Short mmCIF file of C-alpha atoms in Angstrom, two decimals:
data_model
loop_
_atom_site.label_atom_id
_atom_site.label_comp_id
_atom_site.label_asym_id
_atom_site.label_seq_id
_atom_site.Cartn_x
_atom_site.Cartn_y
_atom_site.Cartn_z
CA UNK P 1 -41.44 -1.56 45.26
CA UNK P 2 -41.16 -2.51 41.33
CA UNK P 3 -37.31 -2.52 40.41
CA UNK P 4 -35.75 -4.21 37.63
CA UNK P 5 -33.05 -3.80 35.28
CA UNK P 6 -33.53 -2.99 31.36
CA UNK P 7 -30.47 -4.25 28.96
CA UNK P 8 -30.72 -2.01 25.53
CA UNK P 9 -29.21 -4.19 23.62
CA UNK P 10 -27.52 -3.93 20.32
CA UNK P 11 -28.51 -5.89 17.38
CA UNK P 12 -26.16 -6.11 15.20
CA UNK P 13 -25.18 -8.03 11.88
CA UNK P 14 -21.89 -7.75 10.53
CA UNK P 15 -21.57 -7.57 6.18
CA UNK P 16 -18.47 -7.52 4.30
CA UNK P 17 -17.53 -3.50 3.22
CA UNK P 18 -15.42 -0.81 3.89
CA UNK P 19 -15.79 2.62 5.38
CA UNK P 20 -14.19 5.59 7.77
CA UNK P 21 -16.83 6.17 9.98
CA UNK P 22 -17.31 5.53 13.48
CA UNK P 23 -19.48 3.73 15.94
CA UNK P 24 -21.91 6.24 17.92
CA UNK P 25 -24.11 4.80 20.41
CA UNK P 26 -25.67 7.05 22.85
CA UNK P 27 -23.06 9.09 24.60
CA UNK P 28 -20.38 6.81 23.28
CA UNK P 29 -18.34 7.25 20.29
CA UNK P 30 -16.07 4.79 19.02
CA UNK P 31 -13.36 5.85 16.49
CA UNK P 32 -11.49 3.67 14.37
CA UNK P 33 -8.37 1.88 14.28
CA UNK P 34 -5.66 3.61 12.41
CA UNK P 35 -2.56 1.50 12.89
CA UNK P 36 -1.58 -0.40 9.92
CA UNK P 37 -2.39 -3.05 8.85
CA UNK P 38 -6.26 -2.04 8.68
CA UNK P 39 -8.41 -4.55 9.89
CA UNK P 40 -11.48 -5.13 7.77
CA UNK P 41 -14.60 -2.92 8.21
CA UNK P 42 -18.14 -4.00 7.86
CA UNK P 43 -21.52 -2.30 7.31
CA UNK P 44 -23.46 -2.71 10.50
CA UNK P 45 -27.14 -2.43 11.04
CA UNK P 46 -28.16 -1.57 14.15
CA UNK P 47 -31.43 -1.32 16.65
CA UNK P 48 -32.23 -1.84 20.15
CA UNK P 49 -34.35 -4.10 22.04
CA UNK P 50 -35.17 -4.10 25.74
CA UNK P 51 -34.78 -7.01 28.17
CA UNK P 52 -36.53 -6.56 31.44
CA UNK P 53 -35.90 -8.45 34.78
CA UNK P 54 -37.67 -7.59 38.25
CA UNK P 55 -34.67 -7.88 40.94
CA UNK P 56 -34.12 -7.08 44.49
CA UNK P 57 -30.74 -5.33 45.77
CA UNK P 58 -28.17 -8.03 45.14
CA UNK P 59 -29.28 -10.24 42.84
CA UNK P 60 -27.94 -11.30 40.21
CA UNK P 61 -30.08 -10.79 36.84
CA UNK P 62 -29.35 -13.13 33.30
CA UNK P 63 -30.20 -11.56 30.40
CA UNK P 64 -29.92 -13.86 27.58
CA UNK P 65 -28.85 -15.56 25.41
CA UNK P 66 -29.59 -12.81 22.70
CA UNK P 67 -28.96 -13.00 19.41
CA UNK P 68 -27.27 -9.81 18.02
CA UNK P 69 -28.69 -10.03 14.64
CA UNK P 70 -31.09 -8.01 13.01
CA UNK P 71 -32.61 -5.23 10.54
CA UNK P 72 -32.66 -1.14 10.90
CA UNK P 73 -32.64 1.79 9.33
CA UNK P 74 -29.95 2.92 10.95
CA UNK P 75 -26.66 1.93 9.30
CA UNK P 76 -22.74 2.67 11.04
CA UNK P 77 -19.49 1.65 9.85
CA UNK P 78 -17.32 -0.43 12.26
CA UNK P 79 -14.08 -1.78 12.69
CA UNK P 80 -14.43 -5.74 12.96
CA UNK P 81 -12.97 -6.83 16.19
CA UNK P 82 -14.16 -3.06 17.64
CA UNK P 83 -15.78 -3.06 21.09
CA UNK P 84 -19.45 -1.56 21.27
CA UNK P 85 -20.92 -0.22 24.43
CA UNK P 86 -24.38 -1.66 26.00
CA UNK P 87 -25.96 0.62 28.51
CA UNK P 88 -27.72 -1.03 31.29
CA UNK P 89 -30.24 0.90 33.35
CA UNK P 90 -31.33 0.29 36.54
CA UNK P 91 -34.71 0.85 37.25
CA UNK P 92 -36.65 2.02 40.62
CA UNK P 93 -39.98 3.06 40.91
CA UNK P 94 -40.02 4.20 37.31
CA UNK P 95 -37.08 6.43 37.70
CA UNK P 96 -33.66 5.21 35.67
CA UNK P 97 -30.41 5.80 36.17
CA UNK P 98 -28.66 6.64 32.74
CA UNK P 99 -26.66 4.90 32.37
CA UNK P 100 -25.27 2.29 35.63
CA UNK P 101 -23.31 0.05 34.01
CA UNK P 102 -21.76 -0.58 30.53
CA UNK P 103 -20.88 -4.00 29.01
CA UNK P 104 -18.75 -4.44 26.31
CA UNK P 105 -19.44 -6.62 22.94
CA UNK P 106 -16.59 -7.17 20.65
CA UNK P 107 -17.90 -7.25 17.08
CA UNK P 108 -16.35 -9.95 15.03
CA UNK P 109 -16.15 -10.66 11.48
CA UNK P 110 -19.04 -13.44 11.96
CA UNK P 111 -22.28 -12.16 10.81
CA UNK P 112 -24.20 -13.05 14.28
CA UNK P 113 -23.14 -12.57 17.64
CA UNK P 114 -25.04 -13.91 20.71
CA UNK P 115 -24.44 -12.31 24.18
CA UNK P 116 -25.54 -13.44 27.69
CA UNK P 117 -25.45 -10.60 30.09
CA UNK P 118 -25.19 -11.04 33.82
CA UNK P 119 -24.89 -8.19 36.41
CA UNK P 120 -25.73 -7.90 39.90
CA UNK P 121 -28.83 -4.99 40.59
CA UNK P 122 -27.79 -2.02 42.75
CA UNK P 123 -30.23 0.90 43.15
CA UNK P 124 -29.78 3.64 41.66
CA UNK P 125 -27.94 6.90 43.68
CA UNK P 126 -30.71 8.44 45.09
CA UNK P 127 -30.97 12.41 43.49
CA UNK P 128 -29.04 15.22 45.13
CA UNK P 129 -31.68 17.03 47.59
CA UNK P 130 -32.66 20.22 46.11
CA UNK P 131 -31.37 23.32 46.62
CA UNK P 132 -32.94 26.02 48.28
CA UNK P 133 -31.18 29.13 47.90
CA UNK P 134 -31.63 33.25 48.73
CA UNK P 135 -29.48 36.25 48.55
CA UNK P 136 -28.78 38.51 51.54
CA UNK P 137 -27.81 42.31 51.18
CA UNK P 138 -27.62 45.17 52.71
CA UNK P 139 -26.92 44.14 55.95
CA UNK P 140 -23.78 43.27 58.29
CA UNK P 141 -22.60 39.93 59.42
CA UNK P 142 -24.68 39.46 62.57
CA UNK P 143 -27.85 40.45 60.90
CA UNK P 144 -27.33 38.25 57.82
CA UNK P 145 -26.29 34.97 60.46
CA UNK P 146 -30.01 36.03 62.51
CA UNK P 147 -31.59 35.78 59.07
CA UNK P 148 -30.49 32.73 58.29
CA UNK P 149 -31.05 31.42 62.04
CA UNK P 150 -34.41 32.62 61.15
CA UNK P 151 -34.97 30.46 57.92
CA UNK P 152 -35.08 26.61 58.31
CA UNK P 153 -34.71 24.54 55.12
CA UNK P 154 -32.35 27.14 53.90
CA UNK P 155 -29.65 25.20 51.66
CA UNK P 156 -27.19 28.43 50.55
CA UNK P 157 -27.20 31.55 51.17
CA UNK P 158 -25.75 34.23 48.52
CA UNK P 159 -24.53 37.81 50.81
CA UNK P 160 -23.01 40.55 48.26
CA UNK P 161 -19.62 40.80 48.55
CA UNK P 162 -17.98 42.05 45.79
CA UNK P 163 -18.72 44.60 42.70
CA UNK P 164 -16.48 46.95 40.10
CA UNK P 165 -14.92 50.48 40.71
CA UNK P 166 -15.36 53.08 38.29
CA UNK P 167 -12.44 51.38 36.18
CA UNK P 168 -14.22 48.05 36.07
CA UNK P 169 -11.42 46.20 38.61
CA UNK P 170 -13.06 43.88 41.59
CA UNK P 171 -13.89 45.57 45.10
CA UNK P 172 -15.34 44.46 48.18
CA UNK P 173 -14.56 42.51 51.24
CA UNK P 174 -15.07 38.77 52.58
CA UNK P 175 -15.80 37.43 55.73
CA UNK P 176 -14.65 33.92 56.66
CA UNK P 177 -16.31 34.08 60.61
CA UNK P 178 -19.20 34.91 58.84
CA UNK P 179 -18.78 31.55 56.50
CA UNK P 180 -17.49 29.53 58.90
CA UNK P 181 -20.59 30.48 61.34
CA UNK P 182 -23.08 30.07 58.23
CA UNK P 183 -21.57 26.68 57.38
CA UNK P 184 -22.11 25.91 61.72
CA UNK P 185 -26.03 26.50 60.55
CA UNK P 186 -25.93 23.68 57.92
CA UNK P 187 -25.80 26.87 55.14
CA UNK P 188 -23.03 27.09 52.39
CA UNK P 189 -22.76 29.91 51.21
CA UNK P 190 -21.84 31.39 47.77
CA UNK P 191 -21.50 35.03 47.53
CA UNK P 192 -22.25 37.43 44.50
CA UNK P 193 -20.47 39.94 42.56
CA UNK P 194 -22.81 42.32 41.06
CA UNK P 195 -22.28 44.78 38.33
CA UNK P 196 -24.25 46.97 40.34
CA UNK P 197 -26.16 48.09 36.63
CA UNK P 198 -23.27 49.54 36.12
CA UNK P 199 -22.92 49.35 31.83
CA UNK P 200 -19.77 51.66 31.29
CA UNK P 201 -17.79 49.73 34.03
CA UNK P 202 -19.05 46.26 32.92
CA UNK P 203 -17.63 46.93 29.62
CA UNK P 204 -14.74 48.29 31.01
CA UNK P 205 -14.21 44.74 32.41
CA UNK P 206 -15.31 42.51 29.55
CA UNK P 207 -13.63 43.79 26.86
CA UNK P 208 -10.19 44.04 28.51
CA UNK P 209 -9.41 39.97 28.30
CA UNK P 210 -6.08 41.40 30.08
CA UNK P 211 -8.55 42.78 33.21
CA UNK P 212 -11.04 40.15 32.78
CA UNK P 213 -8.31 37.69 33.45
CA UNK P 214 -7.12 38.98 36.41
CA UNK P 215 -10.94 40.29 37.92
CA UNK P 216 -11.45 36.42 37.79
CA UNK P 217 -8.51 35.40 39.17
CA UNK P 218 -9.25 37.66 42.15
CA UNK P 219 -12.61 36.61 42.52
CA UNK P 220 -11.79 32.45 42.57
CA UNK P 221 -8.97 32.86 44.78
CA UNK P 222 -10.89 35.62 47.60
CA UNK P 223 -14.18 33.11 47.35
CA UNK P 224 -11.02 29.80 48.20
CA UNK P 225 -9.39 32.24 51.17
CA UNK P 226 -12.67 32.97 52.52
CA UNK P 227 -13.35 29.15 52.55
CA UNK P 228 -16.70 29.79 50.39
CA UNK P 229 -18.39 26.62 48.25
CA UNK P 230 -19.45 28.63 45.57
CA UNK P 231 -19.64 32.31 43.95
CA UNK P 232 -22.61 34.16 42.42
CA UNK P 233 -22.42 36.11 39.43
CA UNK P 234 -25.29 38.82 39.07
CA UNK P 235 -24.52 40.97 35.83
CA UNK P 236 -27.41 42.89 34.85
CA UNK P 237 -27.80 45.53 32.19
CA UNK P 238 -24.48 45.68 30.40
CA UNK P 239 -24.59 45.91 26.91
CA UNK P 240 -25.83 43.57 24.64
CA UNK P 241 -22.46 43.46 22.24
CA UNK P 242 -20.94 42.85 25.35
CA UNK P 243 -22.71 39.11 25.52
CA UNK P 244 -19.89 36.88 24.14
CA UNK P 245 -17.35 38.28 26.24
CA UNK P 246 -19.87 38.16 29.44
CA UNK P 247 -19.83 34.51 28.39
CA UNK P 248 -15.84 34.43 28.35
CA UNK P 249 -15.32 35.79 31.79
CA UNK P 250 -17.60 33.28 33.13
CA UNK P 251 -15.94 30.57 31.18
CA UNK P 252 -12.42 31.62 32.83
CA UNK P 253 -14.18 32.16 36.37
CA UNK P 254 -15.46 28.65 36.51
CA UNK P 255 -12.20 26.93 35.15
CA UNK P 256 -10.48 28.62 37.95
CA UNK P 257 -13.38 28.08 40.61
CA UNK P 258 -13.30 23.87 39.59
CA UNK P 259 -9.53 23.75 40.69
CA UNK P 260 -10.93 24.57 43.99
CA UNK P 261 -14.48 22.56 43.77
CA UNK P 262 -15.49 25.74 43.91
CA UNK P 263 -19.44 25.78 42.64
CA UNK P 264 -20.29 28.73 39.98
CA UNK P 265 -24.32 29.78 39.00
CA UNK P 266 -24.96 33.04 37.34
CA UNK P 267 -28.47 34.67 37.25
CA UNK P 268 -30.42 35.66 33.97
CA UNK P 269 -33.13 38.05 33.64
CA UNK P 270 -36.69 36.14 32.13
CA UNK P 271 -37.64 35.99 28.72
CA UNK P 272 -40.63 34.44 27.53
CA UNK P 273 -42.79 34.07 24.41
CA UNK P 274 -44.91 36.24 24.36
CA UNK P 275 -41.69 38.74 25.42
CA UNK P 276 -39.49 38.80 22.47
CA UNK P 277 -36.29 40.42 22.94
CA UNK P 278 -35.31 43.82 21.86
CA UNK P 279 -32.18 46.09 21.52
CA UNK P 280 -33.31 47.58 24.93
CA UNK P 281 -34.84 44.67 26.84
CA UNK P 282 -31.92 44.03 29.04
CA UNK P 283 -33.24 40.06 29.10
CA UNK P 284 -31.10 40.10 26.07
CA UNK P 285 -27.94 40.36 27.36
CA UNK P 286 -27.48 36.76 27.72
CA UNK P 287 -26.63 33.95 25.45
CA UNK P 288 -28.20 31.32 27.61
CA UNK P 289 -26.80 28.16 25.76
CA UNK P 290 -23.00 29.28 25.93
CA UNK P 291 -23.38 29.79 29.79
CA UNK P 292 -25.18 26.68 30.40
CA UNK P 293 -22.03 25.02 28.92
CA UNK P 294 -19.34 26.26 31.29
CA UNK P 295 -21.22 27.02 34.79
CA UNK P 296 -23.06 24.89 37.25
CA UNK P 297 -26.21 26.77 37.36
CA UNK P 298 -27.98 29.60 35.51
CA UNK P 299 -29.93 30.96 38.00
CA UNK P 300 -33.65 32.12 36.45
CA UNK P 301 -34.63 35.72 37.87
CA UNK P 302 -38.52 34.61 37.42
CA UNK P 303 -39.82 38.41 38.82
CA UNK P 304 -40.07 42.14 37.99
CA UNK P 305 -42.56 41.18 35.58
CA UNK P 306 -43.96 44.42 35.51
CA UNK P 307 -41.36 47.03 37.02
CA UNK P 308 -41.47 50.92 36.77
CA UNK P 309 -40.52 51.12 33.11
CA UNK P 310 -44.05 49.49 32.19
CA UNK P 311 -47.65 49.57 33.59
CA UNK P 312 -48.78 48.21 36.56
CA UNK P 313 -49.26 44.72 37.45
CA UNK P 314 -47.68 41.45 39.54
CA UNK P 315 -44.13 40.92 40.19
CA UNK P 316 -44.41 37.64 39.00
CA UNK P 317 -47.51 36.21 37.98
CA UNK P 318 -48.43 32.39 37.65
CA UNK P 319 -48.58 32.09 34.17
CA UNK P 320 -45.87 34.14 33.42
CA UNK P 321 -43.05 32.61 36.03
CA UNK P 322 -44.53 29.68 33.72
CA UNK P 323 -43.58 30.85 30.53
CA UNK P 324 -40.49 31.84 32.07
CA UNK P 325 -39.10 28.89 33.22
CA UNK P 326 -40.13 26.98 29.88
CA UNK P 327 -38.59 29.50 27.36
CA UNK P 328 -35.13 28.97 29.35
CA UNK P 329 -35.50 25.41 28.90
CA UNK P 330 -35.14 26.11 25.57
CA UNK P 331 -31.44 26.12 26.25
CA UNK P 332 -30.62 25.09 29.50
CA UNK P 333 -31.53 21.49 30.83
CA UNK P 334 -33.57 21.35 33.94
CA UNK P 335 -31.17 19.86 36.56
CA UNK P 336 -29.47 22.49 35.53
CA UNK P 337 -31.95 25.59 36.39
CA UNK P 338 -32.64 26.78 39.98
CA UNK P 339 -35.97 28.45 39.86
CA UNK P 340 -35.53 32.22 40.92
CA UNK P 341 -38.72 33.12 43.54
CA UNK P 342 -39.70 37.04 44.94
CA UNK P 343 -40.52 37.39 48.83
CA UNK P 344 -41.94 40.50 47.61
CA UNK P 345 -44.30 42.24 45.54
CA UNK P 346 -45.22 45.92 44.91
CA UNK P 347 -47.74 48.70 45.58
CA UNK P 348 -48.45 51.06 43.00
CA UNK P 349 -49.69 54.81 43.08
CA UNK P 350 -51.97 56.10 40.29
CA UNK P 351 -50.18 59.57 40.87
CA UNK P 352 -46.21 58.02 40.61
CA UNK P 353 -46.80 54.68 38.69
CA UNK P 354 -43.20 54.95 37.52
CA UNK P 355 -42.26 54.63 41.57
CA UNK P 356 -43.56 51.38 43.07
CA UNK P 357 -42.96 50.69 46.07
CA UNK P 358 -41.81 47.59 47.23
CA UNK P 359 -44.05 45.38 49.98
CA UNK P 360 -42.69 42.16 51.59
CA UNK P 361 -45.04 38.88 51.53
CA UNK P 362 -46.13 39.33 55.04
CA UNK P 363 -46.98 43.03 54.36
CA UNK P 364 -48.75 41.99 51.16
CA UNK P 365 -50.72 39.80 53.08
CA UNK P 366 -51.99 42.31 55.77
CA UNK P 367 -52.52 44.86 53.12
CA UNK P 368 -54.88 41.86 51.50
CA UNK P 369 -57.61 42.66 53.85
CA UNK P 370 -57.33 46.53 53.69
CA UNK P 371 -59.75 47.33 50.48
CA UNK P 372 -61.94 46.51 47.87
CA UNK P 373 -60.63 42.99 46.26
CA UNK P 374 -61.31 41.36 42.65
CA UNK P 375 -59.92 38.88 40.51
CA UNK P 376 -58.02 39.78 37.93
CA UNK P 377 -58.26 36.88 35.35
CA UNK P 378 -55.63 38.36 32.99
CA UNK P 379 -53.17 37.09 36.00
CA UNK P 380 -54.90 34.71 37.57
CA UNK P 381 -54.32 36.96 41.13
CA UNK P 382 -56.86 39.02 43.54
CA UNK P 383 -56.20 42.56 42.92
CA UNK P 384 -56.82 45.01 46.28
CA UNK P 385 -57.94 48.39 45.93
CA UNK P 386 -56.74 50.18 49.14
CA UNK P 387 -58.88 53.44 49.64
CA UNK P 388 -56.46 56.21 49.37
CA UNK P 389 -56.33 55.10 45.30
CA UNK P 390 -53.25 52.55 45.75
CA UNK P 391 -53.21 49.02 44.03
CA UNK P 392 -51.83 46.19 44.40
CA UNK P 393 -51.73 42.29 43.48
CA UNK P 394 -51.93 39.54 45.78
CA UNK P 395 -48.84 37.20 45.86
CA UNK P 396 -49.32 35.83 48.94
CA UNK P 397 -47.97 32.03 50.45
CA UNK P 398 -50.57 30.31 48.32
CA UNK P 399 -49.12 31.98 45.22
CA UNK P 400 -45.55 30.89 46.50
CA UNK P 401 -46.42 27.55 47.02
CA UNK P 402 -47.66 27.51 43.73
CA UNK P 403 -44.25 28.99 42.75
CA UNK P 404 -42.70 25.97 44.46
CA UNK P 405 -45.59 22.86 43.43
CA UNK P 406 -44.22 24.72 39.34
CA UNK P 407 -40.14 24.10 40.55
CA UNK P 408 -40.37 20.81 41.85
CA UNK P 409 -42.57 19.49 38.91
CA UNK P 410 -40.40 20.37 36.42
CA UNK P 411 -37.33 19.09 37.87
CA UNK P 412 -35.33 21.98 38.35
CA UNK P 413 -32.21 21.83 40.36
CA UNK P 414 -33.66 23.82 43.53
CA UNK P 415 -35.36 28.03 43.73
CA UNK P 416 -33.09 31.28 44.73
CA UNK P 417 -35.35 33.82 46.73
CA UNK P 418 -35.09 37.36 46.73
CA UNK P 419 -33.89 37.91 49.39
CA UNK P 420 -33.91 37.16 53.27
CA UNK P 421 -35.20 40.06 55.10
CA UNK P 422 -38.09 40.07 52.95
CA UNK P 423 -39.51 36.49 54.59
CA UNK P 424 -41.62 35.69 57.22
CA UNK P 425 -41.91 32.04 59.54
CA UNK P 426 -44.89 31.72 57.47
CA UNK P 427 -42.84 31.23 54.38
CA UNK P 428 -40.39 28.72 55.77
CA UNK P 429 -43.22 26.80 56.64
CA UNK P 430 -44.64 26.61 52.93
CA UNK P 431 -41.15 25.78 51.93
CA UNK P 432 -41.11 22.78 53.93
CA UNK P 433 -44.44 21.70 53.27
CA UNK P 434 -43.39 21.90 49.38
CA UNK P 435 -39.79 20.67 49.18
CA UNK P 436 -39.00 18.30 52.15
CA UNK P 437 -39.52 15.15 51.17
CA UNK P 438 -41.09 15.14 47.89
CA UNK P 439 -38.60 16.49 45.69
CA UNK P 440 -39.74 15.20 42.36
CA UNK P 441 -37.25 13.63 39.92
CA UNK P 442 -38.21 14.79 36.57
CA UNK P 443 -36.89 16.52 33.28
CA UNK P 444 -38.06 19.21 32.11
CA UNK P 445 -40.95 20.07 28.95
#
């Protein structure tokens, strides 16, 4: 096994100046000393170099001695006698940890520095396993607990529990059995609040920073009574002026879930490309970037590609789950993303094409074998035929594993299914074969 540890090191040379700038150096940023007298400042030219020693667990690696001298473009202003931070990284199979360990270098008024590091090598923590998620409704307690009895691998489950009245205040009901005998199975669970599609309530709720308040109050301390890890937010369809305050509640949601350790994720609709928004696309809703920045995880709704408001076609088809998940990284970092996945697909009539109907995987998969089949190379999916003028496209457990081989290689936090009730053993066993194990460690494009 190759490990080492790499010391970025600063080179630095210290001139005679003045200046009110500070020291930034990676995530660090150093400001400067105020109190009087002022010490003197320098001009300080800066760049890196990398030191590189293999190292088992325990061992002590000596780095040095380095001179911190040296020419760059880049150019700070520093405080003389002001500490600057070295990163370390530690190094294992060609994954880093970013960063391990810090040293600090106090910059004098000498113009060269030299610096002998020494630190013991540790391995770095080893990545949280991923999560494997899926929403449960329209069930009761004992049928939600067989369904997840039913689905080995599951990580957290999501059961609806709550969404608005007619006035936009929170309704519903927990269950803490029902999370105590969930967390029994190895599941935690974090329930969602829907908006049910609801526009005229949502707004009712959002733009009332009185009721939005107190709706997410509610919400943080039912989810910390019922002895939940997490809550769910699925808002879909409001209206698009309503986006900042959207943002605002789930700002005030999370600040009052982290008291708690409470974990918050909220799901987004896909946008992609090819897909640009408009006024009526409800994709738009979202500004992706604010909510990125105050919840755990922005859960990506990667179906209902083609729904009943557009012509036929796949629920979610390769290249477009794809284009999906790349256009949100756009503005939310991978580790951040859990890959939304359909356990479903639909059938459409040439006589009703605006009503689908909705076919699990398994039926999908009979129905496979029931007519005429062809490739369709515009989605890169077998399209069946079935005699009585019906059509459908085949996303079957080879397209889900594909759906899985696309999460795990791009270093998302974990995939959300919808929904339990919709699976079959056959799908548990693909999501073992694709996650146990071999979770890969990766950012994102």
């Amino acid at each position: 096994m190759r490990r080492s540890l790499i010391a970025l090191l600063l080179l630095v040379a210290a001139c005679t100046g003045s200046g009110d700038g500070v020291v930034t150096v990676g995530e660090s940023t150093l400001p400067p000393t105020t109190s009087p007298p002022p010490p003197p400042r320098g001009s300080v030219e800066v760049r890196l170099s990398e030191a590189e020693a293999l190292a088992s667990t325990g061992d002590t690696v000596r780095v040095g001695p380095v001179s911190l001298s040296g020419t760059s473009p880049q150019r700070f202003e520093v405080t003389a006698g002001q500490p600057v931070i070295l990163p370390i990284y530690y190094v294992e199979d060609g994954i880093a940890v970013e960063p391990s360990w810090t040293q600090t270098v106090t910059v004098g008024e000498d113009a060269v520095v030299e610096l002998v590091i020494e630190q013991s090598w540790r391995a770095p923590e080893p990545p949280p396993p991923p999560l494997v998620m899926a929403w449960q409704t329209g069930g009761d307690a004992e049928t939600y607990l067989e369904q997840l009895a039913a689905a080995p691998g599951l990580t957290v489950t999501s059961p609806r529990w709550w969404t608005l009245d007619r006035d936009g205040f929170l309704v519903g009901e927990t269950d803490p059995e029902f999370v105590a005998a969930a967390q029994d199975l190895g599941v935690a669970v974090w329930p969602y609040m829907t908006n049910g599609f609801e526009r005229r309530r949502t707004g009712l709720l959002l733009n009332d920073p009185a009721k939005r308040r107190l709706v997410a109050a509610q919400l943080s301390r039912a989810a910390q009574e019922a002895g939940v890890g997490g809550i769910n937010i699925d808002f879909e369809a409001f209206n698009a002026a309503d986006r900042e305050a959207f943002t605002a509640f789930m700002d005030e949601l999370t600040s009052l879930a982290h008291e708690w350790g409470g974990i918050v994720s909220v799901d987004v609709t896909a946008r992609t490309t090819s897909r640009p928004a408009i006024a009526t696309d409800r994709s738009h809703r979202y500004d992706r970037r604010a909510l990125a920045e105050v919840v755990d995880y922005v859960v990506l709704m990667a179906y209902d590609e083609h729904t009943r408001f557009n012509p036929s076609g796949p629920t979610a088809s390769p290249a477009w789950a794809q284009d999906a998940l790349y256009w949100l990284f756009r503005f939310v970092d991978a580790d951040q993303v859990v890959l939304g996945v359909p356990f479903y697909s639909r059938v459409w009539d040439p006589v009703e094409l605006n009503a689908p109907v909705t076919a699990t995987i398994g039926t999908v998969v009979e129905l496979s074998t029931a007519g005429r089949s062809t490739f369709d190379p515009e989605f890169a999916l077998h399209r069946v035929d079935l005699e009585d003028g019906r059509h459908f496209w085949v996303e079957d457990y080879a397209n889900l594993a594909g759906r899985l081989t696309l999460a795990r290689e791009s270093g998302v936090a974990g995939v959300a299914a919808w929904r339990l009730g919709f699976d079959t053993p056959r799908v548990w066993e693909v999501v073992e074969e694709q996650v146990s194990g071999h979770w890969s460690v990766v950012n994102g494009p």
